Short mmCIF file of C-alpha atoms in Angstrom, two decimals:
data_model
loop_
_atom_site.label_atom_id
_atom_site.label_comp_id
_atom_site.label_asym_id
_atom_site.label_seq_id
_atom_site.Cartn_x
_atom_site.Cartn_y
_atom_site.Cartn_z
CA UNK A 56 2.55 5.02 23.49
CA UNK A 57 0.78 3.73 20.43
CA UNK A 58 -2.44 5.48 19.59
CA UNK A 59 -5.31 4.85 17.19
CA UNK A 60 -5.77 8.33 15.72
CA UNK A 61 -9.01 7.58 13.88
CA UNK A 62 -10.53 6.66 10.55
CA UNK A 63 -10.76 8.61 7.31
CA UNK A 64 -13.09 7.70 4.47
CA UNK A 65 -13.10 8.46 0.75
CA UNK A 66 -15.93 10.65 -0.52
CA UNK A 67 -17.08 7.63 -2.54
CA UNK A 68 -15.25 4.31 -2.47
CA UNK A 69 -13.96 3.36 -5.91
CA UNK A 70 -14.63 -0.27 -6.78
CA UNK A 71 -13.31 -0.15 -10.35
CA UNK A 72 -9.53 -0.79 -10.54
CA UNK A 73 -9.14 1.15 -13.81
CA UNK A 74 -10.96 4.17 -12.31
CA UNK A 75 -8.73 4.07 -9.22
CA UNK A 76 -5.56 4.00 -11.33
CA UNK A 77 -6.91 6.77 -13.61
CA UNK A 78 -7.58 8.96 -10.56
CA UNK A 79 -4.03 8.39 -9.30
CA UNK A 80 -2.71 9.32 -12.76
CA UNK A 81 -4.87 12.48 -12.68
CA UNK A 82 -3.58 13.71 -9.32
CA UNK A 83 -0.01 12.55 -10.00
CA UNK A 84 0.60 13.94 -13.51
CA UNK A 85 4.20 12.70 -13.78
CA UNK A 86 3.13 9.08 -13.36
CA UNK A 87 1.80 8.48 -16.88
CA UNK A 88 5.23 9.11 -18.43
CA UNK A 89 6.49 6.01 -16.58
CA UNK A 90 3.75 3.62 -17.70
CA UNK A 91 5.30 0.40 -18.97
CA UNK A 92 5.06 -0.06 -22.75
CA UNK A 93 3.47 -3.47 -22.15
CA UNK A 94 1.93 -4.57 -18.84
CA UNK A 95 4.23 -6.57 -16.57
CA UNK A 96 3.48 -10.30 -16.68
CA UNK A 97 3.14 -10.95 -12.97
CA UNK A 98 2.12 -14.52 -12.16
CA UNK A 99 -0.60 -13.53 -9.69
CA UNK A 100 -2.01 -17.07 -9.31
CA UNK A 101 1.43 -18.34 -8.22
CA UNK A 102 1.99 -15.41 -5.85
CA UNK A 103 -1.50 -15.70 -4.34
CA UNK A 104 -1.09 -19.46 -3.92
CA UNK A 105 2.14 -18.97 -1.95
CA UNK A 106 0.68 -16.03 0.01
CA UNK A 107 -2.54 -17.88 0.78
CA UNK A 108 -4.90 -15.14 -0.39
CA UNK A 109 -5.93 -13.21 -3.47
CA UNK A 110 -4.86 -9.55 -3.62
CA UNK A 111 -6.98 -6.50 -4.52
CA UNK A 112 -7.44 -5.87 -8.24
CA UNK A 113 -6.53 -2.15 -8.03
CA UNK A 114 -3.12 -2.97 -6.59
CA UNK A 115 -2.49 -5.71 -9.15
CA UNK A 116 -3.39 -3.36 -12.02
CA UNK A 117 -1.06 -0.64 -10.69
CA UNK A 118 1.80 -3.18 -10.42
CA UNK A 119 1.20 -4.39 -13.97
CA UNK A 120 1.14 -0.87 -15.45
CA UNK A 121 3.99 0.79 -13.54
CA UNK A 122 7.46 -0.04 -12.22
CA UNK A 123 8.16 0.58 -8.54
CA UNK A 124 8.17 4.31 -7.79
CA UNK A 125 8.66 6.63 -4.85
CA UNK A 126 6.39 9.52 -3.96
CA UNK A 127 7.79 12.73 -2.48
CA UNK A 128 11.09 11.15 -1.31
CA UNK A 129 8.99 9.19 1.17
CA UNK A 130 6.58 6.47 0.08
CA UNK A 131 7.75 3.51 -2.04
CA UNK A 132 5.01 1.93 -4.19
CA UNK A 133 5.52 -1.29 -6.10
CA UNK A 134 4.99 -4.98 -6.19
CA UNK A 135 6.60 -8.21 -7.26
CA UNK A 136 8.84 -8.40 -10.31
CA UNK A 137 7.87 -11.03 -12.90
CA UNK A 138 9.66 -14.23 -11.97
CA UNK A 139 10.07 -13.21 -8.31
CA UNK A 140 6.48 -13.73 -7.21
CA UNK A 141 7.17 -16.57 -4.76
CA UNK A 142 10.09 -14.71 -3.16
CA UNK A 143 7.90 -11.61 -2.77
CA UNK A 144 5.11 -13.63 -1.15
CA UNK A 145 7.54 -15.49 1.14
CA UNK A 146 9.29 -12.33 2.40
CA UNK A 147 8.02 -12.04 5.97
CA UNK A 148 10.41 -9.38 7.30
CA UNK A 149 7.77 -6.62 7.31
CA UNK A 150 5.24 -8.96 8.94
CA UNK A 151 7.74 -9.78 11.68
CA UNK A 152 8.36 -6.08 12.41
CA UNK A 153 4.63 -5.46 12.32
CA UNK A 154 4.00 -8.31 14.79
CA UNK A 155 6.49 -6.70 17.22
CA UNK A 156 4.79 -3.31 16.86
CA UNK A 157 1.36 -4.82 17.45
CA UNK A 158 2.62 -6.70 20.50
CA UNK A 159 3.86 -3.42 22.00
CA UNK A 160 0.88 -1.33 20.91
CA UNK A 161 -1.79 -0.31 23.38
CA UNK A 162 -4.67 -0.10 20.92
CA UNK A 163 -8.35 -0.06 21.97
CA UNK A 164 -9.17 -2.77 19.43
CA UNK A 165 -6.44 -5.40 19.13
CA UNK A 166 -4.99 -5.86 15.65
CA UNK A 167 -2.79 -8.70 14.44
CA UNK A 168 -0.72 -9.50 11.36
CA UNK A 169 -1.83 -11.62 8.42
CA UNK A 170 -2.51 -14.60 8.11
CA UNK A 171 -4.78 -14.31 11.15
CA UNK A 172 -8.44 -13.55 10.31
CA UNK A 173 -8.73 -9.84 9.51
CA UNK A 174 -4.93 -9.61 9.81
CA UNK A 175 -2.83 -6.73 8.54
CA UNK A 176 -0.82 -7.35 5.35
CA UNK A 177 1.85 -4.82 4.22
CA UNK A 178 1.57 -3.42 0.69
CA UNK A 179 3.94 -0.44 0.97
CA UNK A 180 6.34 1.30 3.31
CA UNK A 181 8.12 4.60 3.69
CA UNK A 182 11.82 5.33 3.86
CA UNK A 183 11.18 6.41 7.48
CA UNK A 184 9.83 3.00 8.52
CA UNK A 185 6.09 3.63 8.28
CA UNK A 186 3.89 0.76 7.06
CA UNK A 187 0.89 0.91 4.74
CA UNK A 188 -1.21 -2.18 5.26
CA UNK A 189 -4.32 -3.89 4.06
CA UNK A 190 -6.81 -4.82 6.74
CA UNK A 191 -7.80 -8.14 5.23
CA UNK A 192 -11.39 -9.32 5.32
CA UNK A 193 -13.16 -12.62 4.73
CA UNK A 194 -15.46 -10.67 2.40
CA UNK A 195 -12.60 -10.75 -0.12
CA UNK A 196 -9.77 -8.49 -1.29
CA UNK A 197 -12.06 -6.01 -3.04
CA UNK A 198 -13.42 -5.12 0.43
CA UNK A 199 -10.02 -4.70 2.10
CA UNK A 200 -9.29 -1.29 3.60
CA UNK A 201 -6.04 0.48 4.48
CA UNK A 202 -4.37 0.83 7.87
CA UNK A 203 -1.40 3.15 8.38
CA UNK A 204 1.16 2.23 11.06
CA UNK A 205 3.38 5.23 11.66
CA UNK A 206 6.90 4.76 12.94
CA UNK A 207 6.11 7.27 15.70
CA UNK A 208 3.35 5.02 17.11
CA UNK A 209 0.23 6.50 15.54
CA UNK A 210 -2.17 4.13 13.77
CA UNK A 211 -5.11 5.08 11.55
CA UNK A 212 -7.56 3.59 9.08
CA UNK A 213 -8.80 4.55 5.63
CA UNK A 214 -11.96 2.84 4.40
CA UNK A 215 -11.00 2.69 0.72
CA UNK A 216 -8.54 0.63 -1.32
CA UNK A 217 -4.78 1.10 -1.64
CA UNK A 218 -4.71 2.95 -4.99
CA UNK A 219 -7.54 5.28 -3.95
CA UNK A 220 -5.63 5.90 -0.71
CA UNK A 221 -2.55 6.96 -2.71
CA UNK A 222 -4.64 9.30 -4.86
CA UNK A 223 -6.34 10.87 -1.84
CA UNK A 224 -3.01 11.19 0.01
CA UNK A 225 -1.10 12.96 -2.79
CA UNK A 226 -4.07 15.17 -3.73
CA UNK A 227 -4.39 16.43 -0.15
CA UNK A 228 -7.89 15.01 0.37
CA UNK A 229 -6.55 12.97 3.32
CA UNK A 230 -5.06 14.42 6.47
CA UNK A 231 -1.59 12.83 6.59
CA UNK A 232 -1.94 11.97 10.28
CA UNK A 233 1.51 11.30 11.76
CA UNK A 234 3.06 11.41 8.27
CA UNK A 235 4.81 14.19 6.40
CA UNK A 236 2.93 15.88 3.59
CA UNK A 237 3.23 13.70 0.49
CA UNK A 238 3.65 15.96 -2.52
CA UNK A 239 2.31 14.83 -5.91
CA UNK A 240 5.72 14.15 -7.37
CA UNK A 241 7.66 11.05 -8.31
CA UNK A 242 11.17 11.29 -6.89
CA UNK A 243 12.46 7.83 -7.88
CA UNK A 244 11.43 5.28 -10.46
CA UNK A 245 12.53 1.66 -10.76
CA UNK A 246 13.41 0.22 -14.11
CA UNK A 247 12.41 -3.25 -15.27
CA UNK A 248 15.41 -5.49 -14.65
CA UNK A 249 16.72 -3.29 -11.83
CA UNK A 250 18.22 0.14 -11.52
CA UNK A 251 16.57 3.48 -11.24
CA UNK A 252 15.99 6.52 -13.29
#
C-alpha cells in the first residue's frame, strides 16, 4: 500500500542558486574536486522549449558546474549533456513509470505526473528505483518543491529546492524516510563525453 509519510522542511529555504550549490559543496567535500574546468554549455532555452517549462535555477547551475555523479552508491545526480537537450526533455520513460505508480497509489491527496498542473517531474533517481521529483507550480520553477517516491511505496515531500534537498539529505538534516542513509561521499563520477572515473 502506498503511503504519504509526511513533509519535511528546510530550516530556511535557500532561494539563491549559488548559495545552494555552495552548501552542497560544503557538506559533500569531495564534490569540488570534480567541478568542470569551464561550465557546461547546456542549451536550456532549447530544452525548456521542448519540455514545455523552465527548470529551477539551482538545478541548472549544478548541471553546468558538475558532471553526473552518484552519491553513496545510491542516488544519481545529473542533467542533460550539451547537444542532447532535446533527447533529455523528450525521454518520458520515468514519467510513464511514475504515472503507473500514481495510478496504483492510495494517497490522501491525488498526485499526477507533469505536464498536468502541479504535476510531478523527475529530476533524479536511485539505483534501487526510487524517484526524486519536482512538484511543479504555476508560481514558477523557483517555487517548486521536492517529492520523493520510494520504490517500497512510501511518498514524502520536502519544501525546499532540489540542490538544498541533496545538501540536507547527505548532511543528515533530513530523515531519509523509506530510503537508505545517504553518506556524504561520491561513489561514481561521469566524465564529459561519456565514461566514468
